[in-house]
CSV table of C-alpha atoms in Angstrom, one decimal:
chain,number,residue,atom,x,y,z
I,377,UNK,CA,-6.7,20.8,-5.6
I,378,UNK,CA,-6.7,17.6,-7.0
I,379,UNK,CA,-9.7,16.4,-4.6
I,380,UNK,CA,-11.6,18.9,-5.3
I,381,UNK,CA,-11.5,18.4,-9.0
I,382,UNK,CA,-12.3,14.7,-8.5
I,383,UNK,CA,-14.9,15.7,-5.9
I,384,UNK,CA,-16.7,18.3,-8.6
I,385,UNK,CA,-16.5,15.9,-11.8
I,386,UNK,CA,-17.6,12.6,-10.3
I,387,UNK,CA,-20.8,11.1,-11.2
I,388,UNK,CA,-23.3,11.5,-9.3
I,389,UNK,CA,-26.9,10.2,-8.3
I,390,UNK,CA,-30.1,11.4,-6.5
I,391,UNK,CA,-33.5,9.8,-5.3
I,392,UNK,CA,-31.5,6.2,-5.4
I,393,UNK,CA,-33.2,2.7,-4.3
I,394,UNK,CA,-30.7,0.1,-3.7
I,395,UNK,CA,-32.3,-3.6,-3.1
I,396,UNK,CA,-30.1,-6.4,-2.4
I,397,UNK,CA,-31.3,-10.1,-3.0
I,398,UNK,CA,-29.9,-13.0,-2.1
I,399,UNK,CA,-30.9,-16.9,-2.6
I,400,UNK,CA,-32.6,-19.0,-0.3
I,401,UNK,CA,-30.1,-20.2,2.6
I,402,UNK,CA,-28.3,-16.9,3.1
I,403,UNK,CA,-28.9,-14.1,4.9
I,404,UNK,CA,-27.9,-10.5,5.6
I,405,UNK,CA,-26.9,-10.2,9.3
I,406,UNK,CA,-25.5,-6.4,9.6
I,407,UNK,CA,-25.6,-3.7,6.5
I,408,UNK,CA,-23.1,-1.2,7.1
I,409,UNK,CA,-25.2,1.9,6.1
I,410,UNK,CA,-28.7,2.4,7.9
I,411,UNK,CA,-31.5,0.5,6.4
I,412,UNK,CA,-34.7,-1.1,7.1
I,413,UNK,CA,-34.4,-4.8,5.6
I,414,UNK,CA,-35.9,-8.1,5.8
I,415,UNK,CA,-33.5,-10.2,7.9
I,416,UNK,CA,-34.6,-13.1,5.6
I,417,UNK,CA,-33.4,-12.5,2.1
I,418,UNK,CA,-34.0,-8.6,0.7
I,419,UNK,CA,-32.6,-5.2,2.2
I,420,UNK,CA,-34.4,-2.3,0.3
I,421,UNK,CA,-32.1,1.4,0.8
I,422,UNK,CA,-33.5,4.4,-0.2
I,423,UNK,CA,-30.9,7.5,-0.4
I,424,UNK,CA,-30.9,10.5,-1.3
I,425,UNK,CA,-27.5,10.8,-3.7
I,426,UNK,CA,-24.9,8.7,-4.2
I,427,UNK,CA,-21.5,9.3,-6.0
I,428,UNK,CA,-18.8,7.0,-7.8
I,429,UNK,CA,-17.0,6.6,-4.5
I,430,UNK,CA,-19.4,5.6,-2.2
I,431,UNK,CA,-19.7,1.7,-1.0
I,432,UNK,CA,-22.3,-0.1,0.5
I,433,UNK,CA,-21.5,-3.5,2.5
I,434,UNK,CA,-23.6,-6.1,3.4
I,435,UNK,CA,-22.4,-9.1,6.1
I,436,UNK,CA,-24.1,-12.6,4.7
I,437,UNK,CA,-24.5,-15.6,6.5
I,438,UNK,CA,-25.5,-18.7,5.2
I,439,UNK,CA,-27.8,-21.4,6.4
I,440,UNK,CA,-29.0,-25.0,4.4
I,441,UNK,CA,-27.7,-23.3,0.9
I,442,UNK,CA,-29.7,-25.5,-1.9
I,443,UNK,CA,-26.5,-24.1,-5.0
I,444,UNK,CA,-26.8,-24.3,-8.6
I,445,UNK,CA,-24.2,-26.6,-9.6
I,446,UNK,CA,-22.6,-26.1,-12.9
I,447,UNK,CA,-20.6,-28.2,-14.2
I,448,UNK,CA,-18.6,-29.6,-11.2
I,449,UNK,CA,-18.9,-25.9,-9.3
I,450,UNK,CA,-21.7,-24.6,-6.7
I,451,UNK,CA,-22.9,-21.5,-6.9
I,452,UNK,CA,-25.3,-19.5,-5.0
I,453,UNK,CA,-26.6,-15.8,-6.3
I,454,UNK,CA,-26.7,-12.7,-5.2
I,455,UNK,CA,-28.5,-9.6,-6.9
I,456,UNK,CA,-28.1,-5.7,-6.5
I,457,UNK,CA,-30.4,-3.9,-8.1
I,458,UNK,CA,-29.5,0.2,-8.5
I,459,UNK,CA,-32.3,2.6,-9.5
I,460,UNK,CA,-31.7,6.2,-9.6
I,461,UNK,CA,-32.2,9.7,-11.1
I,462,UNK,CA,-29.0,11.3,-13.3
I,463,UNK,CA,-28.4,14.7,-12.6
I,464,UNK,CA,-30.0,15.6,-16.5
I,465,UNK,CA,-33.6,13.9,-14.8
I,466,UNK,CA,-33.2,10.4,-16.7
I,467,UNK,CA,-34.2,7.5,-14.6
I,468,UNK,CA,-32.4,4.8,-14.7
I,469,UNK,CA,-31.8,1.1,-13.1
I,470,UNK,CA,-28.9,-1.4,-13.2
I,471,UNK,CA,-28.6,-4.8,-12.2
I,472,UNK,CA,-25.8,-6.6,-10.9
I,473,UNK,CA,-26.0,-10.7,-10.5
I,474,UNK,CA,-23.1,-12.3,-8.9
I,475,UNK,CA,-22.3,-16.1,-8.9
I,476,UNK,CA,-20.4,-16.9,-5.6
I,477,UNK,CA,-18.6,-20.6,-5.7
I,478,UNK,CA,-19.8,-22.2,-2.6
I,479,UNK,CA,-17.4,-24.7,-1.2
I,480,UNK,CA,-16.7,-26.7,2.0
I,481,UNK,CA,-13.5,-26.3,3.2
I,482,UNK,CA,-12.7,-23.2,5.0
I,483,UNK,CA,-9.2,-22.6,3.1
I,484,UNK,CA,-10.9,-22.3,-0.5
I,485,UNK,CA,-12.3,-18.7,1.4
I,486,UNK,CA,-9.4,-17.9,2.9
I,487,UNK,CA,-7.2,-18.4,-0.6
I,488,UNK,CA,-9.7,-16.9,-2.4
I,489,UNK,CA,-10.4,-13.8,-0.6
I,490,UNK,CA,-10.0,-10.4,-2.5
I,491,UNK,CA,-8.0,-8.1,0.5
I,492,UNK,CA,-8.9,-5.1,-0.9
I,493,UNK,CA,-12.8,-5.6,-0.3
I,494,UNK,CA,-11.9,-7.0,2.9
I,495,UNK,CA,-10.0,-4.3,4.2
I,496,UNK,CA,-12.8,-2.1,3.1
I,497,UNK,CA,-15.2,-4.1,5.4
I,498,UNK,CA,-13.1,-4.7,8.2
I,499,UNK,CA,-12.5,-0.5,8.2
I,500,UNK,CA,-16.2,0.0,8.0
I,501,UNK,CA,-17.5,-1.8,10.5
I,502,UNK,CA,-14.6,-1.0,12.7
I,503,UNK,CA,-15.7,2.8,12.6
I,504,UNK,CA,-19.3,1.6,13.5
I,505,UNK,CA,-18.0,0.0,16.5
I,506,UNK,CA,-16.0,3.0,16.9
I,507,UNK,CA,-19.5,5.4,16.9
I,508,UNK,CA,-21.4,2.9,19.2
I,509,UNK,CA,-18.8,2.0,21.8
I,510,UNK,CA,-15.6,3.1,21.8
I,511,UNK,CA,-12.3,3.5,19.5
I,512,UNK,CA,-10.8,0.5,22.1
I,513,UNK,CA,-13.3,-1.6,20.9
I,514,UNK,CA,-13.0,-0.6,17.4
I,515,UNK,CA,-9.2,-1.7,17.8
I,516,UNK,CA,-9.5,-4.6,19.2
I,517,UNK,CA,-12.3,-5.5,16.7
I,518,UNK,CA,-9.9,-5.0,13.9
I,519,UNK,CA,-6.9,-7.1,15.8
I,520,UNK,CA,-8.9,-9.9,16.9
I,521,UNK,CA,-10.5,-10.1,13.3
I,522,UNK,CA,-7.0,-10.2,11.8
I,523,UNK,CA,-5.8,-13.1,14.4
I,524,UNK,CA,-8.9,-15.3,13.4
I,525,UNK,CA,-8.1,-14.9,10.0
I,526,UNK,CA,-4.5,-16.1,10.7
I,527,UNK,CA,-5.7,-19.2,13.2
I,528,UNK,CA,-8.1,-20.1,10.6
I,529,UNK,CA,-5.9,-20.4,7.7
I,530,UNK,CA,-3.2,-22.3,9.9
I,531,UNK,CA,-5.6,-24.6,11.4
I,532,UNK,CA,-7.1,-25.3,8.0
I,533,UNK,CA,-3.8,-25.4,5.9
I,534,UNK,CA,-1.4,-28.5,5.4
I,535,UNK,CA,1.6,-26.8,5.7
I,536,UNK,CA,4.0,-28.1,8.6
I,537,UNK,CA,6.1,-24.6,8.2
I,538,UNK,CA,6.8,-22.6,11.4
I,539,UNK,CA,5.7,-19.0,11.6
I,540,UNK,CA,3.2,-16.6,9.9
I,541,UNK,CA,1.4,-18.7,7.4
I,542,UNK,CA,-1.1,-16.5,4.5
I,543,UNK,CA,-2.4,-17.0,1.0
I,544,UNK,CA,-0.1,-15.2,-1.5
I,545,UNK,CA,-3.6,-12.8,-1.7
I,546,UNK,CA,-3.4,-12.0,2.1
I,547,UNK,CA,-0.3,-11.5,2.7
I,548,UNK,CA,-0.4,-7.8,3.5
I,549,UNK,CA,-3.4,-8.3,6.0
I,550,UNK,CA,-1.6,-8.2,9.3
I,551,UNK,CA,0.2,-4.9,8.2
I,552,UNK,CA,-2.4,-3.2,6.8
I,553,UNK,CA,-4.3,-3.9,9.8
I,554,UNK,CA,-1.5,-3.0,12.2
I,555,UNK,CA,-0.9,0.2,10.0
I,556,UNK,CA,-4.6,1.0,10.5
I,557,UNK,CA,-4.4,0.5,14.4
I,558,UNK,CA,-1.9,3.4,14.7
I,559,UNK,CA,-3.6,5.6,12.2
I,560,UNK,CA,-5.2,9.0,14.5
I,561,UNK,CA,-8.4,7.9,13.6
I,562,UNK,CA,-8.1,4.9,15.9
I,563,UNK,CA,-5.6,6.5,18.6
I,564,UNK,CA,-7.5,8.0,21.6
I,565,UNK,CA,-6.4,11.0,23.5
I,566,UNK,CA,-3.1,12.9,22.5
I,567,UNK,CA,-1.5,10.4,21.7
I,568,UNK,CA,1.4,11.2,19.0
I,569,UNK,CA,1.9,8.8,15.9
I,570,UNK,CA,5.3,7.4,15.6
I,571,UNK,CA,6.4,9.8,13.0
């Protein structure tokens, strides 16, 4: 009951364009929603509704970078920009600029790293892999993701301390990812969940 209330009062959008720019020296490798883009610097959507839970995500890698330093910080840009039609017919557009801190050293990412927008990635584009090649995949796309994240930081960290080693932010990654692996979504066949 209480979904379908939040289902039938969310807001809602219709006849939206979504264009996503970024700065010179970055580029958008994989958008998980289908789109036509400009592997360069610009992905243009169209859609024909969108509501208040629905994400888009965009993969970015970056090249020669040429940041905006302020102060003693780089930044690079990136820019969203939202039109769409209200329900009540008003057309409308908002912008969204973000200023990402660009930095050298891999640890600043990995300390920095928000896990709830990560995990929202990392389950998207594990259910792509899932509908192009098979849940296996998709499992093994999410485990191996969640090792390299691990090696990474404990290649890249200082620390001399055996075991696990995470950012106070990630410190839940390997069991939400774990947790995720033996959801039946990702189990094949009739396989029965621990419970």
């Amino acid at each position: 009951l209480c979904r379908i209330r939040h289902v039938m009062t969310s807001l809602r959008a219709i006849d939206v364009s979504i264009k996503l720019s970024v700065c010179d020296g970055l580029a958008v490798t994989k958008c998980l929603w289908n789109a036509n883009w400009n592997p360069k610097n610009e992905v243009n959507i169209l859609v024909g509704g969108v509501h208040s839970d629905l994400t888009f995500a965009f993969e970015l890698t970056q090249s020669k970078l040429t940041p905006l330093a302020i102060g003693d910080i780089r930044y690079t840009f990136v820019q969203v920009v939202l039109q769409h039609t209200t329900l009540k017919g008003e057309r409308r557009t908002r912008v969204h600029t973000l200023a990402v801190p660009i930095t050298d050293t891999p640890i600043d990412v990995i300390d920095f790293t928000d896990l709830h927008a990560l995990l929202l990635y990392l389950m998207k584009r594990t259910f792509a892999i899932a509908l192009e090649a098979t849940l296996g995949k998709a499992r093994e796309y999410l485990l191996n993701t969640c090792v390299d994240i691990l090696i990474a930081y404990r290649v890249n960290s200082k620390s001399q301390l055996p075991g696990i080693l995470l950012p106070e932010s990630l410190e839940l990654l390997p069991l939400y990812i774990f947790s995720a692996t033996k959801h039946t979504i990702l189990k094949s066949g009739d396989v029965c969940s621990d419970m």
